[in-house]
Short mmCIF file of C-alpha atoms in Angstrom, two decimals:
data_model
loop_
_atom_site.label_atom_id
_atom_site.label_comp_id
_atom_site.label_asym_id
_atom_site.label_seq_id
_atom_site.Cartn_x
_atom_site.Cartn_y
_atom_site.Cartn_z
CA UNK A 551 -43.80 -49.46 86.80
CA UNK A 552 -43.16 -53.08 85.84
CA UNK A 553 -41.74 -53.68 82.35
CA UNK A 554 -43.69 -55.68 79.86
CA UNK A 555 -42.34 -58.58 77.71
CA UNK A 556 -41.49 -56.26 74.81
CA UNK A 557 -39.36 -53.96 77.07
CA UNK A 558 -37.64 -56.87 78.69
CA UNK A 559 -36.82 -58.54 75.40
CA UNK A 560 -35.49 -55.38 73.90
CA UNK A 561 -33.36 -54.59 76.94
CA UNK A 562 -31.88 -58.17 76.66
CA UNK A 563 -31.25 -57.79 72.97
CA UNK A 564 -29.54 -54.40 73.46
CA UNK A 565 -27.34 -55.77 76.23
CA UNK A 566 -26.57 -58.75 74.14
CA UNK A 567 -25.45 -56.70 71.17
CA UNK A 568 -23.12 -54.67 73.35
CA UNK A 569 -21.10 -57.75 74.53
CA UNK A 570 -17.51 -58.24 73.84
CA UNK A 571 -18.01 -61.29 71.65
CA UNK A 572 -15.50 -64.08 71.94
CA UNK A 573 -13.35 -65.30 69.03
CA UNK A 574 -15.43 -68.57 68.99
CA UNK A 575 -18.71 -66.57 68.71
CA UNK A 576 -17.20 -64.41 65.75
CA UNK A 577 -16.02 -67.70 64.07
CA UNK A 578 -19.55 -68.91 64.24
CA UNK A 579 -20.92 -65.70 62.72
CA UNK A 580 -18.33 -66.18 59.90
CA UNK A 581 -19.44 -69.80 59.24
CA UNK A 582 -23.04 -68.67 58.96
CA UNK A 583 -22.10 -65.88 56.49
CA UNK A 584 -19.88 -68.16 54.30
CA UNK A 585 -22.64 -70.84 54.25
CA UNK A 586 -25.16 -68.20 53.43
CA UNK A 587 -23.15 -66.85 50.41
CA UNK A 588 -22.66 -70.30 48.92
CA UNK A 589 -26.33 -71.27 48.99
CA UNK A 590 -27.47 -67.93 47.90
CA UNK A 591 -25.23 -67.99 44.86
CA UNK A 592 -26.73 -71.31 44.00
CA UNK A 593 -30.30 -69.98 44.49
CA UNK A 594 -29.64 -66.88 42.31
CA UNK A 595 -28.59 -69.23 39.52
CA UNK A 596 -31.62 -71.56 39.93
CA UNK A 597 -34.06 -68.63 40.16
CA UNK A 598 -32.48 -66.37 37.42
CA UNK A 599 -35.48 -66.53 35.12
CA UNK A 600 -37.84 -65.54 37.88
CA UNK A 601 -35.62 -62.80 39.25
CA UNK A 602 -35.20 -61.38 35.67
CA UNK A 603 -38.94 -60.97 35.58
CA UNK A 604 -39.07 -59.36 39.04
CA UNK A 605 -36.48 -56.86 38.01
CA UNK A 606 -38.51 -55.95 34.95
CA UNK A 607 -41.17 -54.69 37.40
CA UNK A 608 -40.92 -51.52 39.60
CA UNK A 609 -38.58 -53.62 41.83
CA UNK A 610 -35.77 -53.08 39.30
CA UNK A 611 -35.33 -49.34 40.11
CA UNK A 612 -31.67 -48.47 40.87
CA UNK A 613 -30.22 -48.23 44.35
CA UNK A 614 -27.12 -48.93 46.47
CA UNK A 615 -27.44 -52.49 47.37
CA UNK A 616 -26.19 -55.63 45.34
CA UNK A 617 -28.25 -58.53 44.25
CA UNK A 618 -26.10 -61.56 44.83
CA UNK A 619 -25.19 -63.24 41.58
CA UNK A 620 -26.06 -60.29 39.53
CA UNK A 621 -24.64 -56.97 38.45
CA UNK A 622 -27.58 -54.70 39.24
CA UNK A 623 -27.83 -52.63 42.32
CA UNK A 624 -31.31 -51.83 43.79
CA UNK A 625 -32.75 -50.18 46.99
CA UNK A 626 -31.81 -52.19 50.12
CA UNK A 627 -35.41 -53.55 50.61
CA UNK A 628 -35.41 -55.00 47.13
CA UNK A 629 -31.95 -56.53 47.61
CA UNK A 630 -33.07 -58.06 50.87
CA UNK A 631 -36.17 -59.50 49.17
CA UNK A 632 -34.37 -61.07 46.22
CA UNK A 633 -31.37 -62.25 48.16
CA UNK A 634 -33.72 -63.73 50.84
CA UNK A 635 -35.53 -65.66 48.07
CA UNK A 636 -32.24 -66.93 46.58
CA UNK A 637 -30.85 -67.98 49.99
CA UNK A 638 -33.84 -70.28 50.77
CA UNK A 639 -34.55 -71.43 47.14
CA UNK A 640 -32.60 -74.63 47.06
CA UNK A 641 -33.14 -75.83 50.62
CA UNK A 642 -29.46 -75.78 51.52
CA UNK A 643 -29.64 -72.89 53.99
CA UNK A 644 -29.07 -73.22 57.78
CA UNK A 645 -31.85 -73.97 60.19
CA UNK A 646 -32.67 -74.76 63.89
CA UNK A 647 -34.85 -77.72 64.79
CA UNK A 648 -36.36 -76.52 68.07
CA UNK A 649 -37.69 -73.24 66.39
CA UNK A 650 -38.41 -75.05 63.02
CA UNK A 651 -36.81 -71.96 61.42
CA UNK A 652 -34.15 -70.92 58.88
CA UNK A 653 -32.30 -67.92 60.54
CA UNK A 654 -29.68 -67.02 57.94
CA UNK A 655 -31.92 -66.50 54.98
CA UNK A 656 -33.81 -63.46 56.43
CA UNK A 657 -31.16 -62.12 58.85
CA UNK A 658 -28.07 -62.08 56.72
CA UNK A 659 -30.06 -60.98 53.53
CA UNK A 660 -31.21 -57.87 55.67
CA UNK A 661 -27.84 -57.20 57.09
CA UNK A 662 -25.75 -57.31 53.91
CA UNK A 663 -28.27 -54.98 52.03
CA UNK A 664 -28.04 -52.36 54.79
CA UNK A 665 -24.29 -52.86 55.55
CA UNK A 666 -23.54 -52.11 51.94
CA UNK A 667 -25.80 -49.08 51.79
CA UNK A 668 -24.17 -47.48 54.95
CA UNK A 669 -20.70 -48.75 54.03
CA UNK A 670 -20.30 -50.67 57.39
CA UNK A 671 -17.52 -53.02 58.35
CA UNK A 672 -17.31 -56.78 59.02
CA UNK A 673 -17.12 -55.94 62.68
CA UNK A 674 -20.60 -54.38 62.42
CA UNK A 675 -21.79 -57.42 60.43
CA UNK A 676 -20.71 -59.84 63.16
CA UNK A 677 -22.73 -57.90 65.76
CA UNK A 678 -25.75 -57.93 63.55
CA UNK A 679 -25.57 -61.66 62.69
CA UNK A 680 -25.08 -62.74 66.31
CA UNK A 681 -27.85 -60.48 67.69
CA UNK A 682 -30.16 -61.26 64.87
CA UNK A 683 -29.65 -65.11 65.40
CA UNK A 684 -30.11 -64.73 69.18
CA UNK A 685 -33.36 -62.88 68.63
CA UNK A 686 -34.74 -65.12 65.83
CA UNK A 687 -33.93 -68.39 67.52
CA UNK A 688 -35.24 -67.38 71.04
CA UNK A 689 -38.39 -66.09 69.57
CA UNK A 690 -39.02 -69.11 67.37
CA UNK A 691 -38.26 -71.55 70.10
CA UNK A 692 -40.58 -69.73 72.48
CA UNK A 693 -43.63 -70.11 70.20
CA UNK A 694 -43.15 -73.66 68.98
CA UNK A 695 -44.69 -76.10 68.30
CA UNK A 696 -48.08 -74.25 68.42
CA UNK A 697 -46.88 -71.70 65.87
CA UNK A 698 -46.33 -74.51 63.28
CA UNK A 699 -49.60 -76.32 64.30
CA UNK A 700 -51.49 -73.05 63.55
CA UNK A 701 -50.06 -73.17 59.94
CA UNK A 702 -47.31 -70.53 60.23
CA UNK A 703 -43.84 -70.86 58.66
CA UNK A 704 -41.58 -69.39 61.41
CA UNK A 705 -38.97 -68.23 58.95
CA UNK A 706 -41.44 -65.52 57.81
CA UNK A 707 -42.95 -64.18 61.05
CA UNK A 708 -39.90 -64.61 63.35
CA UNK A 709 -37.52 -63.83 60.52
CA UNK A 710 -39.20 -60.33 60.14
CA UNK A 711 -38.47 -59.56 63.74
CA UNK A 712 -35.02 -61.19 63.84
CA UNK A 713 -33.88 -59.33 60.77
CA UNK A 714 -35.21 -56.02 62.09
CA UNK A 715 -33.42 -56.57 65.36
CA UNK A 716 -30.20 -57.50 63.54
CA UNK A 717 -30.19 -54.25 61.54
CA UNK A 718 -31.01 -52.35 64.75
CA UNK A 719 -27.94 -53.84 66.50
CA UNK A 720 -25.66 -53.37 63.45
CA UNK A 721 -26.66 -49.69 63.20
CA UNK A 722 -26.51 -49.29 67.04
CA UNK A 723 -30.01 -47.93 67.46
CA UNK A 724 -31.02 -46.31 70.72
CA UNK A 725 -33.66 -47.97 72.88
CA UNK A 726 -36.56 -46.04 71.43
CA UNK A 727 -35.51 -46.95 67.94
CA UNK A 728 -35.10 -50.73 68.94
CA UNK A 729 -38.65 -50.67 70.40
CA UNK A 730 -40.20 -48.96 67.28
CA UNK A 731 -38.40 -51.26 64.96
CA UNK A 732 -39.50 -54.38 66.80
CA UNK A 733 -43.12 -53.14 66.98
CA UNK A 734 -43.14 -52.40 63.35
CA UNK A 735 -41.67 -55.84 62.65
CA UNK A 736 -44.41 -57.51 64.84
CA UNK A 737 -47.22 -56.04 62.75
CA UNK A 738 -45.32 -56.74 59.51
CA UNK A 739 -44.82 -60.41 60.30
CA UNK A 740 -46.32 -63.15 58.21
CA UNK A 741 -45.76 -66.41 56.39
CA UNK A 742 -47.87 -69.55 56.11
CA UNK A 743 -46.99 -73.17 55.59
CA UNK A 744 -49.45 -73.67 52.79
CA UNK A 745 -46.65 -72.23 50.68
CA UNK A 746 -44.70 -75.52 50.87
CA UNK A 747 -47.46 -77.54 49.15
CA UNK A 748 -46.83 -78.85 45.67
CA UNK A 749 -44.37 -77.44 43.19
CA UNK A 750 -44.36 -73.99 44.77
CA UNK A 751 -41.85 -71.18 44.64
CA UNK A 752 -43.50 -69.18 47.39
CA UNK A 753 -41.80 -70.86 50.47
CA UNK A 754 -38.48 -68.94 49.66
CA UNK A 755 -40.66 -65.84 49.28
CA UNK A 756 -41.49 -66.27 53.04
CA UNK A 757 -37.78 -65.84 53.75
CA UNK A 758 -37.31 -62.96 51.29
CA UNK A 759 -40.30 -61.01 52.43
CA UNK A 760 -39.06 -61.45 56.05
CA UNK A 761 -35.75 -59.91 55.09
CA UNK A 762 -37.44 -57.09 53.18
CA UNK A 763 -39.91 -56.23 55.93
CA UNK A 764 -37.03 -56.44 58.52
CA UNK A 765 -35.26 -53.74 56.52
CA UNK A 766 -38.38 -51.57 56.28
CA UNK A 767 -39.25 -52.11 59.97
CA UNK A 768 -35.73 -51.07 60.93
CA UNK A 769 -36.15 -47.93 58.76
CA UNK A 770 -39.46 -47.11 60.65
CA UNK A 771 -37.63 -47.69 63.89
CA UNK A 772 -34.79 -45.46 62.99
CA UNK A 773 -37.30 -42.71 62.38
CA UNK A 774 -38.69 -43.44 65.84
CA UNK A 775 -42.42 -43.89 64.90
CA UNK A 776 -44.52 -44.08 68.10
CA UNK A 777 -45.49 -47.61 68.90
CA UNK A 778 -47.75 -49.55 71.35
CA UNK A 779 -46.60 -50.45 74.80
CA UNK A 780 -46.28 -54.14 74.30
CA UNK A 781 -46.34 -55.27 70.66
CA UNK A 782 -45.06 -58.66 71.64
CA UNK A 783 -47.16 -59.52 74.65
CA UNK A 784 -50.22 -57.43 74.36
CA UNK A 785 -53.65 -59.08 74.07
CA UNK A 786 -53.52 -58.68 70.29
CA UNK A 787 -49.71 -58.73 70.18
CA UNK A 788 -47.39 -61.08 68.32
CA UNK A 789 -47.10 -63.79 70.89
CA UNK A 790 -51.00 -64.24 71.34
CA UNK A 791 -51.63 -64.01 67.49
CA UNK A 792 -48.92 -66.54 66.46
CA UNK A 793 -48.88 -68.88 69.46
CA UNK A 794 -51.04 -70.50 71.96
CA UNK A 795 -48.39 -71.39 74.57
CA UNK A 796 -45.37 -69.02 74.34
CA UNK A 797 -42.47 -69.77 76.69
CA UNK A 798 -41.66 -66.34 77.96
CA UNK A 799 -38.62 -67.50 79.91
CA UNK A 800 -36.74 -67.62 76.61
CA UNK A 801 -37.34 -63.98 76.01
CA UNK A 802 -36.85 -62.81 79.61
CA UNK A 803 -33.81 -64.68 80.78
CA UNK A 804 -30.63 -64.42 78.74
CA UNK A 805 -28.34 -65.63 81.60
CA UNK A 806 -27.74 -69.16 80.34
CA UNK A 807 -26.03 -70.44 77.21
CA UNK A 808 -26.64 -68.31 74.06
CA UNK A 809 -28.93 -69.61 71.39
CA UNK A 810 -27.01 -68.53 68.23
CA UNK A 811 -24.78 -71.63 68.10
CA UNK A 812 -27.74 -73.90 68.11
CA UNK A 813 -28.34 -73.72 64.34
CA UNK A 814 -27.49 -76.54 61.97
CA UNK A 815 -25.82 -76.53 58.57
CA UNK A 816 -27.14 -78.66 55.73
CA UNK A 817 -25.34 -81.12 53.56
CA UNK A 818 -28.42 -82.15 51.59
CA UNK A 819 -30.63 -80.13 49.30
CA UNK A 820 -33.91 -81.10 51.01
CA UNK A 821 -36.06 -79.97 53.93
CA UNK A 822 -34.44 -80.47 57.32
CA UNK A 823 -37.16 -83.00 58.23
CA UNK A 824 -35.90 -85.35 55.54
CA UNK A 825 -32.24 -85.45 56.65
CA UNK A 826 -32.32 -88.14 59.32
CA UNK A 827 -34.04 -90.36 56.85
CA UNK A 828 -31.49 -89.58 54.25
CA UNK A 829 -28.58 -90.38 56.61
CA UNK A 830 -30.29 -93.78 57.49
CA UNK A 831 -30.61 -94.61 53.84
CA UNK A 832 -27.09 -93.67 53.06
CA UNK A 833 -25.84 -95.88 55.93
CA UNK A 834 -27.66 -98.90 54.60
CA UNK A 835 -26.59 -98.27 51.13
CA UNK A 836 -22.86 -98.17 52.20
CA UNK A 837 -23.25 -101.61 53.83
CA UNK A 838 -24.42 -103.18 50.61
CA UNK A 839 -27.06 -105.24 52.37
CA UNK A 840 -29.59 -105.68 49.49
CA UNK A 841 -30.16 -104.75 45.90
CA UNK A 842 -32.55 -102.06 44.85
CA UNK A 843 -34.42 -104.53 42.65
CA UNK A 844 -35.24 -106.73 45.69
CA UNK A 845 -36.98 -103.95 47.58
CA UNK A 846 -40.64 -104.52 48.09
CA UNK A 847 -41.48 -101.65 50.38
CA UNK A 848 -39.93 -99.14 52.84
CA UNK A 849 -41.23 -97.83 56.10
CA UNK A 850 -40.00 -94.61 57.54
CA UNK A 851 -40.94 -93.97 61.20
CA UNK A 852 -40.38 -90.35 62.49
CA UNK A 853 -41.90 -87.70 64.67
CA UNK A 854 -45.38 -86.18 64.02
CA UNK A 855 -44.37 -82.71 63.09
CA UNK A 856 -42.11 -84.01 60.34
CA UNK A 857 -44.93 -85.84 58.50
CA UNK A 858 -47.53 -83.21 57.44
CA UNK A 859 -46.40 -81.71 54.15
CA UNK A 860 -43.47 -84.16 53.88
CA UNK A 861 -45.02 -87.64 53.43
CA UNK A 862 -46.09 -87.37 49.89
CA UNK A 863 -45.06 -89.90 47.14
CA UNK A 864 -46.32 -88.02 44.20
CA UNK A 865 -43.70 -85.63 43.01
CA UNK A 866 -45.03 -82.86 40.89
CA UNK A 867 -41.87 -80.64 40.72
CA UNK A 868 -38.47 -79.98 42.22
CA UNK A 869 -39.72 -78.08 45.11
CA UNK A 870 -42.20 -80.97 45.88
CA UNK A 871 -39.19 -83.38 45.81
CA UNK A 872 -37.22 -81.27 48.27
CA UNK A 873 -40.20 -81.42 50.70
CA UNK A 874 -40.73 -85.18 50.35
CA UNK A 875 -39.36 -87.76 52.81
CA UNK A 876 -40.07 -90.65 50.44
CA UNK A 877 -38.23 -89.00 47.63
CA UNK A 878 -35.26 -88.05 49.79
CA UNK A 879 -34.90 -91.53 51.13
CA UNK A 880 -35.35 -93.04 47.79
CA UNK A 881 -32.80 -90.85 46.01
CA UNK A 882 -30.27 -91.58 48.84
CA UNK A 883 -30.74 -95.35 48.45
CA UNK A 884 -30.64 -95.38 44.67
CA UNK A 885 -27.91 -92.84 43.99
CA UNK A 886 -25.94 -92.62 47.25
CA UNK A 887 -26.32 -88.85 47.38
CA UNK A 888 -28.90 -86.05 48.09
CA UNK A 889 -27.01 -83.12 46.65
CA UNK A 890 -28.21 -80.42 44.18
CA UNK A 891 -28.04 -82.82 41.22
CA UNK A 892 -30.43 -85.17 42.98
CA UNK A 893 -33.10 -82.45 43.22
CA UNK A 894 -33.44 -81.13 39.67
CA UNK A 895 -35.80 -81.48 36.74
CA UNK A 896 -33.82 -84.37 35.31
CA UNK A 897 -33.79 -86.33 38.55
CA UNK A 898 -37.49 -86.12 39.26
CA UNK A 899 -38.15 -87.65 35.84
CA UNK A 900 -36.10 -90.75 36.64
CA UNK A 901 -38.71 -93.69 36.43
CA UNK A 902 -36.61 -95.87 38.61
CA UNK A 903 -36.41 -93.23 41.32
CA UNK A 904 -40.08 -92.45 41.15
CA UNK A 905 -40.95 -96.15 41.33
CA UNK A 906 -38.76 -96.59 44.53
CA UNK A 907 -40.45 -93.38 45.94
CA UNK A 908 -43.86 -94.96 45.51
CA UNK A 909 -42.87 -97.88 47.75
CA UNK A 910 -42.12 -95.66 50.68
CA UNK A 911 -44.65 -95.09 53.61
CA UNK A 912 -44.03 -92.44 56.32
CA UNK A 913 -45.71 -92.93 59.60
CA UNK A 914 -45.52 -91.49 63.15
CA UNK A 915 -43.66 -93.40 65.87
CA UNK A 916 -45.17 -92.02 69.14
CA UNK A 917 -42.05 -92.85 71.06
CA UNK A 918 -40.00 -90.72 68.61
CA UNK A 919 -42.50 -87.84 68.70
CA UNK A 920 -42.08 -87.74 72.47
CA UNK A 921 -38.40 -87.19 71.90
CA UNK A 922 -38.73 -84.39 69.39
CA UNK A 923 -37.50 -81.73 68.77
CA UNK A 924 -34.60 -82.74 71.28
CA UNK A 925 -33.90 -85.46 68.69
CA UNK A 926 -34.98 -85.56 65.02
CA UNK A 927 -35.03 -89.40 64.75
CA UNK A 928 -35.88 -91.49 61.79
CA UNK A 929 -35.97 -95.23 61.57
CA UNK A 930 -35.84 -96.49 57.97
CA UNK A 931 -36.84 -100.09 57.36
CA UNK A 932 -36.25 -101.68 53.99
CA UNK A 933 -38.44 -104.78 53.26
CA UNK A 934 -36.91 -107.12 50.64
CA UNK A 935 -37.55 -110.53 49.32
CA UNK A 936 -34.66 -111.77 51.48
CA UNK A 937 -35.36 -110.00 54.80
CA UNK A 938 -35.82 -106.67 56.57
CA UNK A 939 -33.11 -104.15 57.25
CA UNK A 940 -33.37 -101.18 59.59
CA UNK A 941 -31.17 -98.16 60.31
CA UNK A 942 -31.97 -95.42 63.06
CA UNK A 943 -30.50 -91.96 63.08
CA UNK A 944 -30.97 -89.62 66.08
CA UNK A 945 -28.98 -86.55 64.83
CA UNK A 946 -28.45 -86.13 61.14
CA UNK A 947 -25.19 -84.78 59.81
CA UNK A 948 -25.00 -81.00 60.37
CA UNK A 949 -26.92 -80.76 63.69
CA UNK A 950 -24.91 -79.39 66.58
CA UNK A 951 -24.72 -82.86 68.12
CA UNK A 952 -23.28 -84.20 64.84
CA UNK A 953 -21.73 -80.99 63.38
CA UNK A 954 -20.05 -80.13 60.11
CA UNK A 955 -16.44 -79.26 60.66
CA UNK A 956 -15.13 -75.96 59.59
CA UNK A 957 -13.47 -77.67 56.69
CA UNK A 958 -16.66 -79.26 55.63
CA UNK A 959 -18.50 -75.89 55.74
CA UNK A 960 -15.83 -74.32 53.66
CA UNK A 961 -15.89 -77.20 51.19
CA UNK A 962 -19.74 -76.89 50.84
CA UNK A 963 -19.34 -73.17 50.16
CA UNK A 964 -16.73 -73.89 47.45
CA UNK A 965 -18.92 -76.51 45.73
CA UNK A 966 -21.89 -74.12 45.70
CA UNK A 967 -19.86 -71.16 44.49
CA UNK A 968 -18.35 -73.38 41.73
CA UNK A 969 -21.75 -74.64 40.79
CA UNK A 970 -22.95 -71.06 40.47
CA UNK A 971 -20.21 -70.20 38.03
CA UNK A 972 -17.55 -68.42 40.00
CA UNK A 973 -13.95 -68.86 39.16
CA UNK A 974 -11.48 -70.32 41.62
CA UNK A 975 -9.92 -66.97 42.11
CA UNK A 976 -13.29 -65.36 42.93
CA UNK A 977 -14.16 -68.21 45.24
CA UNK A 978 -10.96 -67.97 47.23
CA UNK A 979 -11.18 -64.22 47.55
CA UNK A 980 -14.65 -64.25 49.02
CA UNK A 981 -13.59 -67.10 51.36
CA UNK A 982 -10.53 -65.22 52.56
CA UNK A 983 -12.48 -62.03 53.11
CA UNK A 984 -15.16 -63.61 55.23
CA UNK A 985 -12.88 -66.07 57.21
CA UNK A 986 -9.92 -63.64 57.42
CA UNK A 987 -9.01 -61.55 60.44
CA UNK A 988 -9.55 -58.02 58.99
CA UNK A 989 -12.88 -57.11 60.65
CA UNK A 990 -12.44 -53.50 59.60
CA UNK A 991 -12.92 -54.42 55.91
CA UNK A 992 -15.98 -52.97 54.30
CA UNK A 993 -19.04 -55.05 53.60
CA UNK A 994 -19.18 -53.15 50.25
CA UNK A 995 -15.88 -54.82 49.28
CA UNK A 996 -17.51 -58.33 49.85
CA UNK A 997 -20.64 -57.48 47.92
CA UNK A 998 -18.64 -56.26 44.96
CA UNK A 999 -17.37 -59.82 44.62
CA UNK A 1000 -20.80 -61.37 44.69
#
């Protein structure tokens, strides 16, 4: 009897999880976890008020899993939910451009909550991270761009499946448990892009609920609930519901290069679609070609998928600013930075910044669209009283083709951790745990520091 796409994908994931991972692969997992910790600590600080209210509901019941940035321990699904929200709250978490997805927020949130509950080791964590990333990135890439065009936020639907498979790999599920967990995750998957519109706080919820549903789906899988034959490829399965042109080869053939190293790490606290524009603006600013006062208008040419939801000039809140290409380019030109302090309540009230934002128009360049997502190009043209100045960026800083060094990732973590209120001693202890060589150390030891 021929295997269906669900069976083939599960077999590939199980085989992948049982690999003898290279030191290079393990180092990549460590970078992902350290980066995740830094941005989640910041998110926990920024969302403290909202998370206080969440914990005043039934979600605040006691459990065995740590909420990062807090002292409370809650059941693992709740920890995965809240940590997932925090990790995506400030738009500094990692992503992958081909899948239009943020892998770390759902995958690592789920893994840490379960790893602490079961007192697992860092060695188990690395297996979960690498398998979860391989799953989530292959799945997201297989269903884009139609997934986004249908209105879905891949971090939610694919994040649910990726986090469930990450937990299954970390806990060494048998094949029946893997399939039950994946099937449950397929029917639990959701997340729509309308949640990015305006001054919303529900986009990070898409990441948090994916982590939570991944944990719950893995629990159902561990109990081996009976499941349909083909939850992925069936007529009413995940692929047909969430996409119109899925590339099954990515799920069937694992023989080529792995997908887990294809994620990018962010330097700027804005949506990834804004980053090439930010880099172009920073390059022009560094050349001192014109004064801000002389700017009459600015044109940003980019690819079609970057425009919808990201071309707005009216900024009605911090989250709106993070999604706006005009605001991101304006703040880079005016302040020479696009860090956390450029995306806060004080910054978005700066009249000079808002005036410059209003002068920026974003439009599609069809030639650039044809090159996406292989390249995330932006051409920024500044029109002044004295002439026109343009800068083009193919790969913004942090993309695999223009990567952050290990030192830059560590520095980003330190800045985030310091911003969140950790002491230098705490910062170094966490860093040494994650980047150290003791893979037998308990995940619980790490969580006690967070």
